[in-house]
Coordinates of N, CA and C in Angstrom, one line a residue:
X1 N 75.2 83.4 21.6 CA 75.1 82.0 22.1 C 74.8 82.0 23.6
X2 N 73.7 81.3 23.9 CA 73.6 81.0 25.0 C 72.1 81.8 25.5
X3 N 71.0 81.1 26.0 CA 69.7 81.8 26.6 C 69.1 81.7 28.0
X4 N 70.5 82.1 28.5 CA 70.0 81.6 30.1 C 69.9 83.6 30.4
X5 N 69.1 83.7 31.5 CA 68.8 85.2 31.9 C 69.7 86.1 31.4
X6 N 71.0 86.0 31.1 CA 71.8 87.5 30.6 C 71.4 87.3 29.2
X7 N 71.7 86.0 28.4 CA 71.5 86.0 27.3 C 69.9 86.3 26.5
X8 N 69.3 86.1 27.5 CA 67.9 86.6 26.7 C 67.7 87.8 26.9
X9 N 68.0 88.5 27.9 CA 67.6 89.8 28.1 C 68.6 90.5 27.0
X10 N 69.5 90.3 26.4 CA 70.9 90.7 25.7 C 69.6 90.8 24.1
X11 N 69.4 89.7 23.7 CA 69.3 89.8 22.9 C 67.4 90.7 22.8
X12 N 66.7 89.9 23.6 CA 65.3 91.2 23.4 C 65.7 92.5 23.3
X13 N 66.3 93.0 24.0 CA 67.3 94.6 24.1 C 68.2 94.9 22.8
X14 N 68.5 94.0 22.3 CA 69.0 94.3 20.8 C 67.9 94.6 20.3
X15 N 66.7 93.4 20.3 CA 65.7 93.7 19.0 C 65.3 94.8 19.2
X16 N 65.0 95.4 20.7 CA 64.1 96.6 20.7 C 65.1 97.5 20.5
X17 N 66.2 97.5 19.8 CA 67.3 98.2 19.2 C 67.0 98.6 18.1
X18 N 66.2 97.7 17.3 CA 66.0 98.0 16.0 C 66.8 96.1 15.1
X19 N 67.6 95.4 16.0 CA 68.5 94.9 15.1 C 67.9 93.6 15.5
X20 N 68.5 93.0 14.2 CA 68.2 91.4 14.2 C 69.1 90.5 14.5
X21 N 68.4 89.7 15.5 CA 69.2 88.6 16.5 C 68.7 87.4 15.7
X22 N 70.1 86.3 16.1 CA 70.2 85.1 16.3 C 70.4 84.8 17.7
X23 N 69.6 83.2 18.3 CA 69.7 83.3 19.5 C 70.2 81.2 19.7
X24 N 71.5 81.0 19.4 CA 71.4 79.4 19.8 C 71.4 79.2 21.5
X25 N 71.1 77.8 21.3 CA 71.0 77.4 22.4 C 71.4 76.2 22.4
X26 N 71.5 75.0 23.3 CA 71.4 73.8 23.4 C 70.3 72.8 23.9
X27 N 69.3 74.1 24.7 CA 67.7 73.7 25.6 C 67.2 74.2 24.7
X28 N 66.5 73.6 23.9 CA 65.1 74.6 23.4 C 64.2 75.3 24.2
X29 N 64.1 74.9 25.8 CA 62.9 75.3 26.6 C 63.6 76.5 27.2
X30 N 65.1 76.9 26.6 CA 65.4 78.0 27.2 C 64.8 79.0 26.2
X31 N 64.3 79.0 25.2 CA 63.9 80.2 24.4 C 62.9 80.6 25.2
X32 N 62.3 80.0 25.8 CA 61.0 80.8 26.6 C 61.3 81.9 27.3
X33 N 62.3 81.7 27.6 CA 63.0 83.3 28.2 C 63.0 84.2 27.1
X34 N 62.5 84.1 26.1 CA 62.6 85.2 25.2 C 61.5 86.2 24.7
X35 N 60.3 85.1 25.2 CA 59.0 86.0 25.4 C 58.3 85.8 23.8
X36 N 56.7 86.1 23.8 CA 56.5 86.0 22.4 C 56.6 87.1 21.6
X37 N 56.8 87.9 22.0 CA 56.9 88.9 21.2 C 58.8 88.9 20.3
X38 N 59.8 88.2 21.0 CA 60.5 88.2 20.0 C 60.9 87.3 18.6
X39 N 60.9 88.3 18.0 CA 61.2 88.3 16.5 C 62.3 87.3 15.5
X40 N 63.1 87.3 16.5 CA 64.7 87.1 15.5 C 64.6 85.2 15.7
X41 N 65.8 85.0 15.1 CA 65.9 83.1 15.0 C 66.1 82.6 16.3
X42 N 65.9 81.2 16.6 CA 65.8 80.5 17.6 C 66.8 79.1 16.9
X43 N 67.4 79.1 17.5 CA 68.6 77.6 16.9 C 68.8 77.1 18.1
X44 N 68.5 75.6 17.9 CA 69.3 74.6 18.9 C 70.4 74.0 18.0
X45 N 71.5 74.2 19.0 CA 72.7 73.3 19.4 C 73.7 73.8 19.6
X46 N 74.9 73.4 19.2 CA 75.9 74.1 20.1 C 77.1 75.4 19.7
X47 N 76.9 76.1 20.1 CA 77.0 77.5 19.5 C 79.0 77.3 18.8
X48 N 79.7 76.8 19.0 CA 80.9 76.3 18.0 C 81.0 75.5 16.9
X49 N 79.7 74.9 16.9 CA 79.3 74.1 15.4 C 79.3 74.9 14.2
X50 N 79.5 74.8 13.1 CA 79.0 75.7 12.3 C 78.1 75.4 11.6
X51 N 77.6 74.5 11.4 CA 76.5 74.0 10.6 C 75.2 75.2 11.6
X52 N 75.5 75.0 12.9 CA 74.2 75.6 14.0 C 75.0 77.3 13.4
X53 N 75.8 77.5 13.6 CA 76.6 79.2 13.5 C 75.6 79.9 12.2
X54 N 75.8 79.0 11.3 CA 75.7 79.7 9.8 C 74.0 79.3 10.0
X55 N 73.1 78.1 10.4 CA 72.0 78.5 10.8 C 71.5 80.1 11.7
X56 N 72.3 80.1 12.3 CA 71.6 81.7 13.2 C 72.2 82.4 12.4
X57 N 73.1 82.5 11.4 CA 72.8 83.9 10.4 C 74.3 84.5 10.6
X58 N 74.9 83.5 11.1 CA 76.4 84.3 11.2 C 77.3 84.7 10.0
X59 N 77.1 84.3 9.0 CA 78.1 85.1 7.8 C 77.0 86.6 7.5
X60 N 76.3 86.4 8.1 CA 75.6 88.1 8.1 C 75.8 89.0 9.2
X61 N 76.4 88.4 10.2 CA 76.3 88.9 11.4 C 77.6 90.0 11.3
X62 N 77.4 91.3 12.5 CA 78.1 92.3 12.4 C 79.0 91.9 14.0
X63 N 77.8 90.8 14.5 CA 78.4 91.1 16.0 C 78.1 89.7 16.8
X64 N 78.8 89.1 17.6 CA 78.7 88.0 18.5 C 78.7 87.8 19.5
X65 N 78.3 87.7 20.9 CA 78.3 87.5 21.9 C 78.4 85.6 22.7
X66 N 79.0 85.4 23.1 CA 79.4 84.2 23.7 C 78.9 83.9 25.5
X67 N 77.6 83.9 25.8 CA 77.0 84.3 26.9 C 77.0 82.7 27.4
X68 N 77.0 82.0 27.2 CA 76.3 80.5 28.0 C 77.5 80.3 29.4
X69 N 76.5 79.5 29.9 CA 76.9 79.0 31.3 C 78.5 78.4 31.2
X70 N 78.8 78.2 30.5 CA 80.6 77.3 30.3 C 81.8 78.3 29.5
X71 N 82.8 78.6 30.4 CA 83.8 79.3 30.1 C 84.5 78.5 28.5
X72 N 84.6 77.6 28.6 CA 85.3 76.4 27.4 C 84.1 77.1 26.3
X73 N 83.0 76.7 26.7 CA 82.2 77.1 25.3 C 82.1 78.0 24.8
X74 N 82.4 79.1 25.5 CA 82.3 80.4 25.4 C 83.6 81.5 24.5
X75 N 84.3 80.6 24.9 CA 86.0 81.1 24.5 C 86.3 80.1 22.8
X76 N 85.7 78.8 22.7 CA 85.7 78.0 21.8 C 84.9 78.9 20.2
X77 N 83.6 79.3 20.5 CA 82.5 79.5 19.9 C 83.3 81.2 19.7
X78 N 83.6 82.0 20.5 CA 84.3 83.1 20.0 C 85.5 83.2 18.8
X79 N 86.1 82.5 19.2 CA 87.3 82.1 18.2 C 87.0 82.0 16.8
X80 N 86.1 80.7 16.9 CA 85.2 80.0 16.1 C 84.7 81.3 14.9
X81 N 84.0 81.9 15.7 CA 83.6 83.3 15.1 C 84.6 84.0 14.6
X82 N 85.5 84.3 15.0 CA 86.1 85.6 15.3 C 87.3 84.9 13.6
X83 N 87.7 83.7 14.1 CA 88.9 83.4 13.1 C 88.7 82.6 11.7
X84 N 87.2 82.0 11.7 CA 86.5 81.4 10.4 C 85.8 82.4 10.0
X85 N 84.7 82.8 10.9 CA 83.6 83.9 10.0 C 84.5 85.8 10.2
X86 N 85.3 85.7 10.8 CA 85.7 87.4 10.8 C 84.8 88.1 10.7
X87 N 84.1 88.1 11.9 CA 83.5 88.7 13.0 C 84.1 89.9 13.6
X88 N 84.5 90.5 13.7 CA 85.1 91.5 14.1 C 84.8 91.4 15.6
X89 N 83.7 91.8 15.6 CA 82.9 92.6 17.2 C 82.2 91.3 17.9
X90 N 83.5 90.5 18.7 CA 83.0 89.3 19.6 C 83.7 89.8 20.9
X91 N 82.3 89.5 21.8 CA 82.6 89.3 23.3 C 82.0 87.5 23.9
X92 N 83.2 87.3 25.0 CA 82.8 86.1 26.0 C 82.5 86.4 26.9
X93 N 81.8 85.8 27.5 CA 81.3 85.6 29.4 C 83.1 84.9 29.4
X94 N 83.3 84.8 30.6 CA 84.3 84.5 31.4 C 83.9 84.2 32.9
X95 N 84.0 83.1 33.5 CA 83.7 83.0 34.9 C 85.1 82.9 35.8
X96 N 86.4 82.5 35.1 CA 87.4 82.2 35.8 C 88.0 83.7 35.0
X97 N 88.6 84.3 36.0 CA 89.3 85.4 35.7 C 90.9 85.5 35.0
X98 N 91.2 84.2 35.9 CA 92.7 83.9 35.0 C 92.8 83.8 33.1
X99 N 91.7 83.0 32.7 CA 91.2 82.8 31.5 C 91.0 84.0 30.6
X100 N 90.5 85.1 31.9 CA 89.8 85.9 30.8 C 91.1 86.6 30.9
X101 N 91.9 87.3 31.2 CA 92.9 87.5 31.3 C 94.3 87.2 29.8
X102 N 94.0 86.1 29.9 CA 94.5 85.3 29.0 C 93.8 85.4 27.2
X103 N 92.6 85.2 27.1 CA 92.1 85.4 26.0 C 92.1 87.1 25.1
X104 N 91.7 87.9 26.4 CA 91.8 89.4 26.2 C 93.3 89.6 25.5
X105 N 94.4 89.0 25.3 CA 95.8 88.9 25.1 C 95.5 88.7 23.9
X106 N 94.7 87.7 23.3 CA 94.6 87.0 22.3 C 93.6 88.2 20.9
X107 N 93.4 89.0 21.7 CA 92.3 89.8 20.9 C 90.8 89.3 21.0
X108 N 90.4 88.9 21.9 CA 89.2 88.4 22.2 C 88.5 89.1 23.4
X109 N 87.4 90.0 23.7 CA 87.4 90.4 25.1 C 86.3 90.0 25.8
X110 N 86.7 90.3 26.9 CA 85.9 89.1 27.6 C 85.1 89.9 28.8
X111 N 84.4 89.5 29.5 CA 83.6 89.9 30.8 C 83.7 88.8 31.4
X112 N 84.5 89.3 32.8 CA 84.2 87.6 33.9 C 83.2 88.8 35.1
X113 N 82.5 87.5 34.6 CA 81.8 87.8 36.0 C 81.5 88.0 36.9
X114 N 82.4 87.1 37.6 CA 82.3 87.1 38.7 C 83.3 88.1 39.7
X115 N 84.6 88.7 38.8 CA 85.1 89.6 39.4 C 84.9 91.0 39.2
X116 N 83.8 91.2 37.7 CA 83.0 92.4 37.8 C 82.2 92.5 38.8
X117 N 81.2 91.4 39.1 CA 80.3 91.5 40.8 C 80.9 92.1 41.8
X118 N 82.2 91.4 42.1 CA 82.8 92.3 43.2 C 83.2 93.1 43.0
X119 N 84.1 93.5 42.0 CA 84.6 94.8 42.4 C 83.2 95.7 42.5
X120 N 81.9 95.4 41.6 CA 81.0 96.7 41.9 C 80.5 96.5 43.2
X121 N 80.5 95.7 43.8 CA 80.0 95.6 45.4 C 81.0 96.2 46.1
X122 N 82.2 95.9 45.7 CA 83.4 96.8 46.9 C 83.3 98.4 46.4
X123 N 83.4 98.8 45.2 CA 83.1 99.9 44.9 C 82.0 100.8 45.6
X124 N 80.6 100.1 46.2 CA 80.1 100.7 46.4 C 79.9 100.4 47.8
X125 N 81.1 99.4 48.1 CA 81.4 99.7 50.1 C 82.1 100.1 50.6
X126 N 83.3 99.7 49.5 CA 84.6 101.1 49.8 C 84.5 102.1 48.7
X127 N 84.1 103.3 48.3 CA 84.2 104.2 47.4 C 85.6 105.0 47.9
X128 N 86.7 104.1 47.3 CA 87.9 105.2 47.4 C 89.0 104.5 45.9
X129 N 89.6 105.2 45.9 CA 90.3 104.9 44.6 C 90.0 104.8 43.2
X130 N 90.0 103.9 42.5 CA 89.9 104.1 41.0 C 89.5 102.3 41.1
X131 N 88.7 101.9 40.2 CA 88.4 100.5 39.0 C 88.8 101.1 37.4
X132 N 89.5 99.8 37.2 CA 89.2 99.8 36.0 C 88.2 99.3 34.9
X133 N 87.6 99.8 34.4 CA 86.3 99.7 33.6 C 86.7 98.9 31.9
X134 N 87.4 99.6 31.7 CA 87.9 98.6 30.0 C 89.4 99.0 29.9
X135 N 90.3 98.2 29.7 CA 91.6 98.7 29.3 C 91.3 98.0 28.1
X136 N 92.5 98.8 27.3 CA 92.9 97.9 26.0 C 93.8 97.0 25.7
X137 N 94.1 96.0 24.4 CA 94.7 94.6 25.3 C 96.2 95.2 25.0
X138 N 96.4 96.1 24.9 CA 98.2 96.1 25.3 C 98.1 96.3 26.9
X139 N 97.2 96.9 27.5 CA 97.0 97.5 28.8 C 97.4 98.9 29.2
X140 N 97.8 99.7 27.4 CA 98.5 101.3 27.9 C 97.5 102.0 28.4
X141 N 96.2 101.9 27.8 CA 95.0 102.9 27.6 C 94.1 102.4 29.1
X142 N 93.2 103.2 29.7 CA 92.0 102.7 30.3 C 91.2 103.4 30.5
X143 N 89.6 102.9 30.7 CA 88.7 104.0 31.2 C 88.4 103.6 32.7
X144 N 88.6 104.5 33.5 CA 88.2 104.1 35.0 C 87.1 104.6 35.8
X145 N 86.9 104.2 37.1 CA 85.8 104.7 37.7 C 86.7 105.5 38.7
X146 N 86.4 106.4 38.8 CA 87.2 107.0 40.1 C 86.1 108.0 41.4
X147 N 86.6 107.8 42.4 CA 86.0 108.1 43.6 C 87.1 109.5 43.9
X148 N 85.8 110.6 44.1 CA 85.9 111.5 44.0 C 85.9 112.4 44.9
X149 N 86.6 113.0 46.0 CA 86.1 114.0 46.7 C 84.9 114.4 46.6
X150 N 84.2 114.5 47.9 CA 82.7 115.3 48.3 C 83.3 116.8 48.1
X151 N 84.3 117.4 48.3 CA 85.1 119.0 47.6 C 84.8 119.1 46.6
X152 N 84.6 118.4 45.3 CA 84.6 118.8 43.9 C 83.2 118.8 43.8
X153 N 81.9 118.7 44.3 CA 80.7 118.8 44.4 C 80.3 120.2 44.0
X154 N 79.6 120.7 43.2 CA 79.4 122.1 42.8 C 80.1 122.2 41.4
X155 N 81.3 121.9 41.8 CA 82.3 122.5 40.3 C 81.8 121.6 39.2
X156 N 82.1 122.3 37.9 CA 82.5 121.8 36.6 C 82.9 120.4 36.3
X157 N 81.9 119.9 35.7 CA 82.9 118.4 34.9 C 83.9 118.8 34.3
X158 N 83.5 119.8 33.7 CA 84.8 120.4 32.8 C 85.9 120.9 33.4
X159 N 85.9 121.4 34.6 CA 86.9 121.7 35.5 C 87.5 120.3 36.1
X160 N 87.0 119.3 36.5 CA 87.6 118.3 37.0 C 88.4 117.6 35.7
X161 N 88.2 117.4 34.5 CA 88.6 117.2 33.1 C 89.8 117.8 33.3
X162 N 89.3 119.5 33.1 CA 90.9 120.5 33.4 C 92.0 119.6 34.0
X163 N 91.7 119.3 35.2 CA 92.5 119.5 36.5 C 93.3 118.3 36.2
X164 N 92.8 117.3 35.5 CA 93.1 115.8 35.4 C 94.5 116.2 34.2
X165 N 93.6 116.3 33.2 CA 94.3 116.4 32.6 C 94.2 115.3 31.1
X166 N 92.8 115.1 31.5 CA 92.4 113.8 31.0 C 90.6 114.2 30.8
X167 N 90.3 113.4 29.6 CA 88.8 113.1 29.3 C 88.1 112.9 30.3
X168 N 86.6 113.0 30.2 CA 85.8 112.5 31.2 C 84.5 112.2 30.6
X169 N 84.1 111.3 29.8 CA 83.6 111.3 28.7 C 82.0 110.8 29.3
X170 N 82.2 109.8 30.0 CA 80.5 110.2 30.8 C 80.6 110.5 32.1
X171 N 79.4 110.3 33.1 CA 79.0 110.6 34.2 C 77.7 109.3 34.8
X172 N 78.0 108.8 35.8 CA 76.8 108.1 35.7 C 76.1 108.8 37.2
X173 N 75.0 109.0 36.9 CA 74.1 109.8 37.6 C 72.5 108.9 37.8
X174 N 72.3 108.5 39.7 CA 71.5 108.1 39.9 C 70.8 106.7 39.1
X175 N 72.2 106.1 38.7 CA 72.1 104.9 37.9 C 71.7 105.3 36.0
X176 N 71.8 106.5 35.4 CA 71.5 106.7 34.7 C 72.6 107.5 33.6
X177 N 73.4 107.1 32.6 CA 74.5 107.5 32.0 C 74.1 108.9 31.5
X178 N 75.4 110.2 31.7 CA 75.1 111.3 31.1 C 76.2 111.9 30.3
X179 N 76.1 112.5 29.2 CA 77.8 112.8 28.6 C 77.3 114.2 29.2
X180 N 78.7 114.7 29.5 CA 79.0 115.7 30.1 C 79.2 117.1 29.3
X181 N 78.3 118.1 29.4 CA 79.3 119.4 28.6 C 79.7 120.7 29.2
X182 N 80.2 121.4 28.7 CA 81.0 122.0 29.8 C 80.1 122.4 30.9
X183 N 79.2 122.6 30.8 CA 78.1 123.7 32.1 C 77.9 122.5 32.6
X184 N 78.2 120.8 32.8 CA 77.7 119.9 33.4 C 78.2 120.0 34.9
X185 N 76.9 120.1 36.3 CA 77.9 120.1 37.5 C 78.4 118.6 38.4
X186 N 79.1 118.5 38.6 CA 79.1 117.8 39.4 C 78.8 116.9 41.0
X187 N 77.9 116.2 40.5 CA 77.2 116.1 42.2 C 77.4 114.9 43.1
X188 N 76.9 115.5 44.0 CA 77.0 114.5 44.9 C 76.6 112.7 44.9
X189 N 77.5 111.7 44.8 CA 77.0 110.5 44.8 C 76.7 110.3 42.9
X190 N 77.4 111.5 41.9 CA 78.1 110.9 41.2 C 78.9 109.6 40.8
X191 N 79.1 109.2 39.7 CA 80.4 108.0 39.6 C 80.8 108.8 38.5
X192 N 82.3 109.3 38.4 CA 83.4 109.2 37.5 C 83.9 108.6 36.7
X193 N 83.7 108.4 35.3 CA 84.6 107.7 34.5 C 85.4 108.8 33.7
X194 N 87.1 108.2 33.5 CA 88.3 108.8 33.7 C 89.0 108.2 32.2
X195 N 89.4 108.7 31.0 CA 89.6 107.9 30.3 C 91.4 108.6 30.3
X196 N 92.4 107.7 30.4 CA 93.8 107.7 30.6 C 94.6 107.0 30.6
X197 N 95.8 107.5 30.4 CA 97.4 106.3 30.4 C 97.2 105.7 31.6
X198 N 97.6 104.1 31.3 CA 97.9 103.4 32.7 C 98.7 103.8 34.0
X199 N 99.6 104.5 33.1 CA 100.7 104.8 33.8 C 100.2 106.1 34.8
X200 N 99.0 106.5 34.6 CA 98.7 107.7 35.2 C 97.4 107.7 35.8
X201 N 97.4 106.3 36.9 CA 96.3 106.1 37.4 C 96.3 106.7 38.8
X202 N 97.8 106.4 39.3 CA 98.1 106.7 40.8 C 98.1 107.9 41.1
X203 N 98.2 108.7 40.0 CA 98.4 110.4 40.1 C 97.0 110.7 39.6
X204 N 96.0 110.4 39.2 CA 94.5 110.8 39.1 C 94.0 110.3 40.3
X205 N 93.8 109.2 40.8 CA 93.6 108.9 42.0 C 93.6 109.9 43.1
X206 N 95.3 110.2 43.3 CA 95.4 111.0 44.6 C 95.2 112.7 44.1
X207 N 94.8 112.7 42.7 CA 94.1 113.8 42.8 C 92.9 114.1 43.1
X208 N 91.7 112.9 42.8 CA 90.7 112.8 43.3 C 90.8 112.8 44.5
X209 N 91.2 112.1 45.4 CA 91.0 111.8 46.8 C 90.9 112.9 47.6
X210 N 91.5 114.2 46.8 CA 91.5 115.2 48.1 C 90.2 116.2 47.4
X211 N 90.0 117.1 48.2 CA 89.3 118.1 47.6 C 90.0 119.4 46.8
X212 N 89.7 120.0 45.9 CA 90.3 120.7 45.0 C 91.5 122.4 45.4
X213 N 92.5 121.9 45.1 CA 93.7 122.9 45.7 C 94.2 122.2 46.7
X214 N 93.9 121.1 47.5 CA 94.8 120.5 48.6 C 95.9 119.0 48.0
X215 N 96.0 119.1 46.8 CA 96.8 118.3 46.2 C 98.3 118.7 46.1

């Protein structure tokens, strides 16, 4: 739901997935964002209706996304999904963080936007410490970004795994995702993701922070 710039590009990038999209809207002139080349349905109205839901193909659907400009509609049309059609696999945009906060509680997960922007802007003006990237909704579990000593440069992903004590399940490299195996090195201007107990953020952290044996 929803075809303003995230939402179109969301869904062409499915089709060239192989998979078939439903795309409502409430502008018809927002499908133009979609280009002619795509394939999948085109619905006007408003993505919590279900007369429009079950038009874009939702009792077939495996998966839902809740993208439009309005936190209310977004969180409404999820539910919608999620507690009529049993939908399993729904996400919302979230623009107010408190909200999203709150729904994630509910079993609903959400992306606010606006506090993903910054933290990746601070992340990449302060690189020290750890983000969290997805917790799960009890909040025990997380996967994090962690900032890493220029010292662990050379060594083993699988050595910094070691050391943690903990997964390290990708690597993002030069803007480009890599799963790691053991001969993977780790380089310079790497990003870390950290998958672990909450409770064991502050002790990965200040293991990262130093270079390797001064912990």
């Amino acid at each position: 739901m929803g075809c303003g710039r995230v939402g179109a590009m969301l869904a062409t990038g499915l089709e060239k997935r192989g998979h078939s999209v439903g795309v409502i809207d409430q502008n018809p002139e927002a499908f133009r964002r979609l280009g002619n080349e795509f394939k999948g349905l085109t619905v006007e109205g408003i993505g919590f209706d279900r007369e429009v839901l079950e038009a874009a193909g939702i009792r077939r659907a495996d998966a839902f996304a809740a993208v439009s400009s309005g936190d209310n509609s977004n969180i409404l049309s999820a539910r919608v999904v999620r507690e009529n059609y049993h939908v399993d696999n729904v996400v919302a945009r979230i623009y107010d963080q408190g909200r999203a906060e709150v729904f994630e509680r509910l079993g609903i997960p959400t992306v606010a936007t606006v506090k993903w922007t910054v933290t990746q802007m601070l992340r990449r003006l302060l690189p020290s410490g750890s983000q969290p990237v997805w917790s799960d909704p009890t909040g025990d579990a997380r996967l994090m970004q962690v900032h890493v000593h220029n010292g662990w440069v050379g060594r083993r992903i699988s050595e910094l795994s070691a050391a943690a004590d903990a997964p390290i399940p990708f690597v993002l490299r030069v803007g480009r995702g890599i799963v790691p195996d053991r001969d993977t090195i780790y380089q310079d201007g790497d990003l870390i993701y950290v998958a672990c107990y909450t409770e064991r953020v502050d002790e990965l952290e200040t293991l990262f922070a130093a270079a390797p044996g001064r912990n």
